[in-house]
Short mmCIF file of C-alpha atoms in Angstrom, two decimals:
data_model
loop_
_atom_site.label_atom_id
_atom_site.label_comp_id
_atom_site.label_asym_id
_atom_site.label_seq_id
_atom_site.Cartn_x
_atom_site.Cartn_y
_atom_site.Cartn_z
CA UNK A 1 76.10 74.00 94.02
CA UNK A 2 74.99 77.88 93.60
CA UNK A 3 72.05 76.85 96.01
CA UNK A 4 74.34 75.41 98.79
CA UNK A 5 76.46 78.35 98.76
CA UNK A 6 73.82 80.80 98.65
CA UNK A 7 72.17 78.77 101.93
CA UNK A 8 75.75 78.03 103.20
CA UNK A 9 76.01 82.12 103.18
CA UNK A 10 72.68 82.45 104.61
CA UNK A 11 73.32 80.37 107.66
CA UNK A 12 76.78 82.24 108.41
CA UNK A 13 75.02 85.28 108.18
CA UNK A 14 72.09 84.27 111.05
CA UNK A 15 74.80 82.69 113.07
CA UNK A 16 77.10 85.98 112.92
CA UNK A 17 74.30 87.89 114.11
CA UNK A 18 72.67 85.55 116.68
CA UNK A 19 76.17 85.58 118.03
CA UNK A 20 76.55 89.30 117.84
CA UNK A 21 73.37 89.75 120.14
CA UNK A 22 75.18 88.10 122.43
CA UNK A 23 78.40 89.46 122.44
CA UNK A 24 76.45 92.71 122.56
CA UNK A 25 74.68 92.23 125.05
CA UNK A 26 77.33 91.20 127.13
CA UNK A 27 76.66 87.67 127.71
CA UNK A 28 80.44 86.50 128.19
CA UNK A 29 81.83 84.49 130.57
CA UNK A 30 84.83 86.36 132.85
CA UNK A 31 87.49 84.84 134.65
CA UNK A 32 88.23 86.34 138.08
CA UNK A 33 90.62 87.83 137.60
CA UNK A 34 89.09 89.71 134.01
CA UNK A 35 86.42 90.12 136.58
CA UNK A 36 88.48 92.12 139.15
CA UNK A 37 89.82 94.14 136.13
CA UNK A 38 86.74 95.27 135.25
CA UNK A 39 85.37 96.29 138.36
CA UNK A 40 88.87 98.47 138.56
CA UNK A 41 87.83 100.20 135.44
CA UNK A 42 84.65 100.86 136.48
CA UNK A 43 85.86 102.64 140.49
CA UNK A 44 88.36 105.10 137.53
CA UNK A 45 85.33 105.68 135.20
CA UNK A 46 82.49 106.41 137.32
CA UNK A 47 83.17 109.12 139.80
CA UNK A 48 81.49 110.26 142.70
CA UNK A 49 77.86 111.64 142.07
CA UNK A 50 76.49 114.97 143.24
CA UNK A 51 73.01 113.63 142.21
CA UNK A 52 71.55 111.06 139.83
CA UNK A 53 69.15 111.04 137.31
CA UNK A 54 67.55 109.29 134.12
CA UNK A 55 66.48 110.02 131.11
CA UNK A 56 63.03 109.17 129.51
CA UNK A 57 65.33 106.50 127.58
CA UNK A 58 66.31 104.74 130.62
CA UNK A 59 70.05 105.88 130.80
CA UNK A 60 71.44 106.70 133.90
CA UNK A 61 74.03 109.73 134.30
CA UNK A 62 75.55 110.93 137.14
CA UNK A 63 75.50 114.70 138.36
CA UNK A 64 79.47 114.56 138.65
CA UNK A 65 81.50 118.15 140.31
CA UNK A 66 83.11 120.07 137.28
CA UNK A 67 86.52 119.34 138.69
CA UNK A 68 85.91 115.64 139.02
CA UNK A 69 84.59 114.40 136.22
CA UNK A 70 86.86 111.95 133.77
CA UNK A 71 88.50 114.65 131.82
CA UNK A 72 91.32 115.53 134.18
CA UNK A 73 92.02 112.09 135.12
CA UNK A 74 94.48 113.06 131.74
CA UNK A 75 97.96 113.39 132.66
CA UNK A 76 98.35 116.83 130.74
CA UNK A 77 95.40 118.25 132.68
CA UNK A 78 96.43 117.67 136.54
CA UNK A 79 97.38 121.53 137.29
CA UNK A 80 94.81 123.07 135.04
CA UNK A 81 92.96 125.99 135.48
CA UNK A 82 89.41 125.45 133.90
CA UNK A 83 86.15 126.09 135.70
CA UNK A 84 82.40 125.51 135.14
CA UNK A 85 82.00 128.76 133.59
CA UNK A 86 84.04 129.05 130.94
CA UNK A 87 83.15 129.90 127.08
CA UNK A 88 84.89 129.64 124.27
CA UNK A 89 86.65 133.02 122.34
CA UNK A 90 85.96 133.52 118.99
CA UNK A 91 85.76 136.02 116.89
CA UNK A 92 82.18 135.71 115.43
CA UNK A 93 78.62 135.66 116.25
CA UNK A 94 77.13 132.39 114.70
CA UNK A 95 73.87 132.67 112.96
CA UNK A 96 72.28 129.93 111.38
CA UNK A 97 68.34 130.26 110.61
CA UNK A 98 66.03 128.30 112.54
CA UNK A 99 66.37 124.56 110.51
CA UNK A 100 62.97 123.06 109.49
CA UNK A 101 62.31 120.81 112.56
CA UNK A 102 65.56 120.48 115.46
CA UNK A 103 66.08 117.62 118.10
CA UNK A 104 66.01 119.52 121.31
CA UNK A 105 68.49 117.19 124.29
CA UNK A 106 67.08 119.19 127.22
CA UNK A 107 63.37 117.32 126.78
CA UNK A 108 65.22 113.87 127.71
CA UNK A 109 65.42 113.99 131.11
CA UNK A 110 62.91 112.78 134.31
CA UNK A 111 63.48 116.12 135.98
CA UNK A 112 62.81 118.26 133.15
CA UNK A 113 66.48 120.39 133.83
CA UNK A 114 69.49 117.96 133.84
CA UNK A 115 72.52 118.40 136.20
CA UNK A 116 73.03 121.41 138.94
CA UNK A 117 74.85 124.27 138.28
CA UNK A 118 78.36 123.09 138.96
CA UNK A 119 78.22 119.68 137.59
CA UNK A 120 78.43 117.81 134.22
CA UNK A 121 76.31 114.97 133.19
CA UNK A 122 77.95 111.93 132.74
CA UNK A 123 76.83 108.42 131.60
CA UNK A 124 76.63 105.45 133.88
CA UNK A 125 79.01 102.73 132.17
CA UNK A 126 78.32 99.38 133.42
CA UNK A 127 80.17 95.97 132.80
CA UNK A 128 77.83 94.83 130.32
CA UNK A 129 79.38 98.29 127.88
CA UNK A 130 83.08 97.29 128.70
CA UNK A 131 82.24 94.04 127.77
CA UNK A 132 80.64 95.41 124.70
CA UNK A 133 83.38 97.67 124.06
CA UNK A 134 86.41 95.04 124.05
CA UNK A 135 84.59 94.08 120.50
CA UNK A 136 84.92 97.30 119.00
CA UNK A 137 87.46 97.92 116.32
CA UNK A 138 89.90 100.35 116.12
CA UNK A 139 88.99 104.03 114.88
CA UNK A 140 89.78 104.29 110.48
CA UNK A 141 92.48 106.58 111.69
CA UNK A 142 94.01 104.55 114.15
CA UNK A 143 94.12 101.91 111.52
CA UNK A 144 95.15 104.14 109.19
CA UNK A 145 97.70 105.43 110.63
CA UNK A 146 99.27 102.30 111.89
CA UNK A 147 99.58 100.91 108.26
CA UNK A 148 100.83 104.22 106.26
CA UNK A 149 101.71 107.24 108.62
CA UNK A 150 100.95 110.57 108.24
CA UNK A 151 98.73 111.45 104.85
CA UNK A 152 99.78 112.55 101.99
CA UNK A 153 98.32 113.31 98.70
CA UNK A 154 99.37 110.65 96.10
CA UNK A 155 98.49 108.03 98.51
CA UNK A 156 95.18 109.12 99.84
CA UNK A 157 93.58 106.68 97.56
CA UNK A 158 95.60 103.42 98.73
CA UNK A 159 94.78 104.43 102.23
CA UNK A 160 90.91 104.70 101.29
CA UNK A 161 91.31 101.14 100.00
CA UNK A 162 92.98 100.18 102.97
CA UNK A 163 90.21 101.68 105.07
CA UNK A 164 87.65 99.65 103.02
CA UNK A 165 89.54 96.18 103.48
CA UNK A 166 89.46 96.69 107.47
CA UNK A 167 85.62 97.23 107.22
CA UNK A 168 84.81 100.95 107.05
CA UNK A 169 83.25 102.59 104.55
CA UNK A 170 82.32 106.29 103.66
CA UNK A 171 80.28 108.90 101.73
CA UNK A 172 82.05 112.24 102.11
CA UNK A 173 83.16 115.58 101.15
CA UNK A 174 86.63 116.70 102.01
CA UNK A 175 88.81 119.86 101.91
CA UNK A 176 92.09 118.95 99.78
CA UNK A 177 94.66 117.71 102.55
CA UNK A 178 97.40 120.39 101.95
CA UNK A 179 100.03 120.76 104.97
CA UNK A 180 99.72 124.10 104.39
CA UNK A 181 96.04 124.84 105.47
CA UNK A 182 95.38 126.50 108.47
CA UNK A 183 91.70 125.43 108.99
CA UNK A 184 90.35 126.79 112.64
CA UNK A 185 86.95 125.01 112.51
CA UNK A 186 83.97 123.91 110.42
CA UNK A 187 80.38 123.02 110.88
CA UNK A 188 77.21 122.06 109.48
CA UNK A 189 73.55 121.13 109.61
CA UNK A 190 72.92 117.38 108.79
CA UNK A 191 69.60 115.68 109.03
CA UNK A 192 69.14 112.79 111.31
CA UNK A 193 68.27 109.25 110.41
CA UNK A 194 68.01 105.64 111.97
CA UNK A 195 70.08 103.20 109.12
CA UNK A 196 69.81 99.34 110.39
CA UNK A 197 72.68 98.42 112.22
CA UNK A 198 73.29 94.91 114.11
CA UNK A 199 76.11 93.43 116.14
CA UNK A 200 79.25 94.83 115.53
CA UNK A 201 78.01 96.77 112.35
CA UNK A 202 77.82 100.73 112.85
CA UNK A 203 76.72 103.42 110.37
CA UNK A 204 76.33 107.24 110.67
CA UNK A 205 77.25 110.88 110.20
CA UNK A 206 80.17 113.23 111.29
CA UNK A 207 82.23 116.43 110.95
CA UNK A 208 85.87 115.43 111.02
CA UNK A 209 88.39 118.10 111.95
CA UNK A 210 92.02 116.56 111.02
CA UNK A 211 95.64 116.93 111.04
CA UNK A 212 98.51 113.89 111.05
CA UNK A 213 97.10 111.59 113.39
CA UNK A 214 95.30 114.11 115.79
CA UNK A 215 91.26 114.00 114.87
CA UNK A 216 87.94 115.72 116.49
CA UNK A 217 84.73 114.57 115.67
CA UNK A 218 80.82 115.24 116.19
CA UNK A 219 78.26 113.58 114.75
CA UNK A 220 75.41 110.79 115.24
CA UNK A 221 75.43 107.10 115.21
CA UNK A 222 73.64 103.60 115.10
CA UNK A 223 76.25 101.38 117.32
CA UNK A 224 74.68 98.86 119.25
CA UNK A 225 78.44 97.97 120.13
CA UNK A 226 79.07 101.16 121.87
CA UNK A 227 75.61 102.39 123.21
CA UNK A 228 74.42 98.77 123.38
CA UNK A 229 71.09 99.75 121.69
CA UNK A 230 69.87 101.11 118.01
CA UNK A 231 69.20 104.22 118.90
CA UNK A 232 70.75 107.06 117.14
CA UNK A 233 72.71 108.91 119.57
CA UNK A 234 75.21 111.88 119.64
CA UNK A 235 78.89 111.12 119.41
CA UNK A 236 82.26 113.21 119.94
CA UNK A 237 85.45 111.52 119.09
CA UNK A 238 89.55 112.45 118.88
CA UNK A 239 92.30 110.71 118.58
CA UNK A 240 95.59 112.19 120.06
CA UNK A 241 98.89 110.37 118.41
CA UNK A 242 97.93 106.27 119.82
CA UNK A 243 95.16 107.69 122.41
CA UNK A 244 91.58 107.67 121.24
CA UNK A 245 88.18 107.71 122.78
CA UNK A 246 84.28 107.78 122.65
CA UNK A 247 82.30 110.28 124.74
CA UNK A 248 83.56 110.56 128.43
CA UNK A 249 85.15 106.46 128.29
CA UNK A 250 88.57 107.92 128.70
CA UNK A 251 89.94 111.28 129.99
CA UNK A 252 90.49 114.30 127.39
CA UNK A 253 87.06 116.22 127.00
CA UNK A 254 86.23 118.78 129.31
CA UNK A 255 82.36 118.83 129.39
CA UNK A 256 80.94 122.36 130.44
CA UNK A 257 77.30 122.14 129.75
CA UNK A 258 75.23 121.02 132.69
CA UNK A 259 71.90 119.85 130.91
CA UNK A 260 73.65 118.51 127.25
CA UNK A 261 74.24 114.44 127.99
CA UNK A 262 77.18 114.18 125.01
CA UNK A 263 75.68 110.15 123.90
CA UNK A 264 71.71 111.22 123.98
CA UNK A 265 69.46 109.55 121.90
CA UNK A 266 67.76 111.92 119.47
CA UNK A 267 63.98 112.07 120.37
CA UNK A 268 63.18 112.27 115.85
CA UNK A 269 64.15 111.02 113.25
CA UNK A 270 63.84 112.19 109.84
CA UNK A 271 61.36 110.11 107.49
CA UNK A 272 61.82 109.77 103.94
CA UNK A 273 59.91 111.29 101.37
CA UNK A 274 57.41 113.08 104.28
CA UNK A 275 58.72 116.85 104.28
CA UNK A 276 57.06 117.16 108.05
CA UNK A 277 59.21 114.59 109.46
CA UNK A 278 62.68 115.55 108.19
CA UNK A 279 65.04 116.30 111.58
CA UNK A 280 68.29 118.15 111.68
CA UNK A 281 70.79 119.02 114.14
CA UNK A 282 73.78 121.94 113.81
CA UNK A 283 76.87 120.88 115.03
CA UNK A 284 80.04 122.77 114.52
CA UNK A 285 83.91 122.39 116.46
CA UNK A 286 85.38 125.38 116.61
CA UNK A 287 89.10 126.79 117.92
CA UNK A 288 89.64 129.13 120.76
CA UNK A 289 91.56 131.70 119.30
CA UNK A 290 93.16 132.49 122.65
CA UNK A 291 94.10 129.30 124.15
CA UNK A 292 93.51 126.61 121.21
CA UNK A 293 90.96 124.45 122.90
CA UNK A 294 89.01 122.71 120.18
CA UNK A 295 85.33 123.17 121.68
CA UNK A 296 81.93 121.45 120.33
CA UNK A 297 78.87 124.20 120.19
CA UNK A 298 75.61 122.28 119.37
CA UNK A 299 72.05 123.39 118.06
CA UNK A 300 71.13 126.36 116.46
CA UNK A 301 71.62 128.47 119.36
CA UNK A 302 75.32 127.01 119.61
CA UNK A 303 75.47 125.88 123.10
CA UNK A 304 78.91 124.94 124.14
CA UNK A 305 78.97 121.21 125.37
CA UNK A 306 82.43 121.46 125.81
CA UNK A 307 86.60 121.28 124.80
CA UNK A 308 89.50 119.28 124.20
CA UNK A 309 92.60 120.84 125.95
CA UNK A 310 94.83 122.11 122.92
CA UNK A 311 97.42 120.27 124.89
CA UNK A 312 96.22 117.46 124.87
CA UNK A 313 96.98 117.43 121.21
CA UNK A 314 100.43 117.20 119.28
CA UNK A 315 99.58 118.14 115.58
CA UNK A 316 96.18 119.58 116.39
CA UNK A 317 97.45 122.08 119.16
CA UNK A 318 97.64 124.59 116.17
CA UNK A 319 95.59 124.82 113.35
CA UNK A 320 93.71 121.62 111.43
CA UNK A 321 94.72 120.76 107.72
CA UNK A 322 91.64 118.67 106.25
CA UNK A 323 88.05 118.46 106.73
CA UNK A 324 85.40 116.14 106.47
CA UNK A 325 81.90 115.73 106.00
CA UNK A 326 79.19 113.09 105.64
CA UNK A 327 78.24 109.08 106.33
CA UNK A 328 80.38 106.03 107.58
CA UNK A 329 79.75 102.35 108.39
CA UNK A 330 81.37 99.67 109.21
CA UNK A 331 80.86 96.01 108.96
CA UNK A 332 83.29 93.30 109.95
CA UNK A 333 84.49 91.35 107.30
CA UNK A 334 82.00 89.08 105.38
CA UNK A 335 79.20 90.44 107.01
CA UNK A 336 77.41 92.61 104.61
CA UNK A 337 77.71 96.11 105.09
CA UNK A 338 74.85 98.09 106.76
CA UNK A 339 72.82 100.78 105.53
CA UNK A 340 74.09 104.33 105.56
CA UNK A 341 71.88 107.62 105.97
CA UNK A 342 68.34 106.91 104.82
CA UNK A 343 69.09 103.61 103.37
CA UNK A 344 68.48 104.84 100.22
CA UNK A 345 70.87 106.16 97.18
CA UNK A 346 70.73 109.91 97.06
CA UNK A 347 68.23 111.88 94.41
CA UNK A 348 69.60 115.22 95.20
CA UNK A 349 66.15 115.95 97.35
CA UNK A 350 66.19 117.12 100.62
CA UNK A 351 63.27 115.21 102.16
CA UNK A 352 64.55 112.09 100.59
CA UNK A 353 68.28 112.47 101.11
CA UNK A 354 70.56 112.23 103.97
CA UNK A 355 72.65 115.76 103.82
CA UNK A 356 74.80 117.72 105.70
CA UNK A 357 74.05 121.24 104.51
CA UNK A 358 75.39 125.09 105.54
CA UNK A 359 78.56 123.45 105.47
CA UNK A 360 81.05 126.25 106.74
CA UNK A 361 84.78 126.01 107.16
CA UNK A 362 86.95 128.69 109.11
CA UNK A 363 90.31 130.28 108.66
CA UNK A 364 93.28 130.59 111.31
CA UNK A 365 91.34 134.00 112.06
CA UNK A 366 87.85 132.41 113.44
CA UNK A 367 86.25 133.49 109.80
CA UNK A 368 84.20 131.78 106.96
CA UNK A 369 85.90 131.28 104.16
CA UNK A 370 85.11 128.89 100.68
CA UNK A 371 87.04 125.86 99.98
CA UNK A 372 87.56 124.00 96.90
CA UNK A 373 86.26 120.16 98.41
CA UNK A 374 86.15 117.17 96.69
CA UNK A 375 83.43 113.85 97.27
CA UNK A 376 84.31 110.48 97.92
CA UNK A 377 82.80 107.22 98.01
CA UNK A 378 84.76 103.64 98.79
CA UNK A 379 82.14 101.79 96.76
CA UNK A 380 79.66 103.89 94.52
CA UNK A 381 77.89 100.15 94.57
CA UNK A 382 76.79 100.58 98.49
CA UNK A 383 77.15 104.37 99.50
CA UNK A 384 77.17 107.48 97.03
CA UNK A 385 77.73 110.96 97.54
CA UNK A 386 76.88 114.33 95.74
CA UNK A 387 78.05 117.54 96.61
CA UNK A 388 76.43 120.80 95.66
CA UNK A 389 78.91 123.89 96.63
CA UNK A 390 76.55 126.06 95.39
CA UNK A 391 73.82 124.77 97.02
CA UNK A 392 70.15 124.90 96.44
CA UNK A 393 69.47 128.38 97.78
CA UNK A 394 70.04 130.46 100.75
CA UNK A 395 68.83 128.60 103.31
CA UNK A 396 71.34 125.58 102.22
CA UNK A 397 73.73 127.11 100.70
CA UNK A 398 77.15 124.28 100.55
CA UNK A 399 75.32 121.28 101.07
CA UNK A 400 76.14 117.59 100.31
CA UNK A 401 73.79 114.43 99.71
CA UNK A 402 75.00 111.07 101.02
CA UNK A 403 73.74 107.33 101.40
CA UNK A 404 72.80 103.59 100.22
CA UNK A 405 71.48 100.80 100.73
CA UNK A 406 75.02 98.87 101.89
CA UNK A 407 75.44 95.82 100.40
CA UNK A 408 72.66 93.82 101.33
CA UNK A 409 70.68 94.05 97.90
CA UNK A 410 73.73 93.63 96.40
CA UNK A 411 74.66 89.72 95.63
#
């Protein structure tokens, strides 16, 4: 009987993904008039290109005008007054030392310089990825949300089981949720890795900037659901009260940078236990101290990709109350759940460890300041999580170990 049910499992598990590569790969049969509705989607999301181009990886973006790209299709945004030009105000100059090997986005494309001056890259999105994406699930938040409301403290662990019964997992460090922080940023330096994710599954790395139900994100991920491949690519996120979105798939981000594609695939990734092929990438969200856009600078050098509109926001127009830091994954339910970071449980190594290190959290005044944070695993049995405040030494300072194997070793 044990050897039925262990082939009975087996079976499901080949059929689930056999049918996830082709749900994923859009093979779906449409009605006409699902058909129509699609090709409606697709006139709103893809807007008139300047120019086109590709990258080495095969994705297509269009050259869009500043002023026409999908950010201020947003009803909040119609009479706004932001231009091509425009940087961020803050109060600091960021230094970070050169990390040991970086991921560089402007070596990705054909023509060697991205987008004209004036215009924004922005991906190509085909029927085959809103296909795709009518199989994603909802955001943790959005779920989150929906079930509990707003966060509190004595309930923060209910809503982490909750999380873990609707399929997501993490591996993270957090700032204590108080209503009364008045966080105006954060960053970090996290290495980059490739976990094994399949179908619907997803697994990877983020900064989350919080309050209530308003959330910014950067990070990377493996989600063949929403890029339709493995590749580890850059993500943004937020979620404004019901409204959330990926990337450029709905209006809200104002994208600035004219050679930065926002989904790019990173060119390395890091390899475990061989010190020469460990590959990070800085990425830090930071608040305008004049206007309250919440903008995304990227790399060492802190390029500014771009902003959400601080009124696009409710709860996030001022000041953030809880950060995060580290892996996620998700997994439908019954499948098992995929590898996060290296794969591997942490050792508290560097070049065998997923991290996130020179973590860095800012005031209501633009400046660095220490904060008591606190790790946090769903299941210590698939993902663990350490977090050294102190650091190792200078050059990583606050940094945090994260990863595991899922729960495919585990029977």
């Amino acid at each position: 009987m044990q050897i039925n049910r262990g082939i009975i499992q087996q079976t499901l598990l080949v059929l689930y993904f056999l049918l996830s590569y082709t749900e994923v790969q859009g093979e779906i049969k449409l009605s006409e008039v699902e058909d129509q509705e699609l090709e409606r989607q697709l006139k709103l999301l893809n807007k008139p290109a300047i120019t086109t181009i590709k990258t080495k990886y095969g994705d297509i973006y269009d050259c869009v005008d500043f002023y026409k790209q999908p950010a201020f299709d947003h009803p909040s945004l119609k009479n706004h007054n932001f231009h091509p030009k425009m940087k961020p105000t803050l109060p600091r100059i960021m230094q970070t030392s050169v990390p040991p090997t970086t991921n560089k986005s402007s070596t990705i494309w054909l023509n060697d310089r991205g987008c004209p001056l004036g215009s924004v890259p922005i991906k190509r999105v085909t029927k085959d990825d809103l296909i795709r994406q009518r199989l994603m699930p909802p955001p943790e938040d959005v779920a989150l949300y929906t079930q509990f409301g707003k966060t509190s403290n004595h309930s923060s662990e209910l809503k982490r089981r909750f999380l873990s019964a609707k399929g997501y997992r993490v591996a993270i460090v957090s700032t204590p949720n108080d209503p009364k922080n008045k966080f105006g940023g954060a960053g970090m330096t996290a290495t980059i890795w490739k976990p094994y994710a399949k179908g619907q599954q997803h697994s990877g790395c983020r900064l989350k900037v919080q309050k209530g139900p308003d959330v910014v994100q950067v990070g990377w991920r493996v989600d063949p659901t929403l890029y339709g491949d493995s590749k580890t690519r850059r993500f943004i996120h937020f979620q404004a009260g019901k409204k959330h979105c990926f990337n450029t798939l709905c209006p809200g981000f104002v994208l600035v940078d004219n050679q930065l594609p926002i989904e790019a695939p990173f060119t390395k990734t890091s390899r475990r236990g061989d010190p020469k092929h460990i590959f990070e990438y800085p990425m830090y969200i930071d608040r305008d101290l004049v206007n309250g856009n919440w903008w995304v600078l990227l790399e060492e050098t802190h390029k500014e990709l771009g902003f959400w509109p601080q009124h696009i926001f409710t709860d996030l127009a001022t000041f953030a109350t809880n950060i995060e830091w580290g892996g996620m994954a998700y997994s439908p339910a019954n499948i098992p759940e995929p590898p996060m970071g290296s794969g591997f449980f942490p050792v508290r190594k560097f070049q065998y460890d997923a991290s996130c290190r020179k973590i860095i959290v800012l005031n209501y005044k633009g400046e660095t300041i220490d904060v008591t944070t606190t790790p946090h695993s769903d299941n210590p049995n698939f993902y663990k999580v350490f977090d050294l405040p102190n650091g190792i030494n200078e050059m990583f300072k606050h940094i945090i170990f994260y990863g595991g194997p899922g729960s495919i070793d585990n029977s």
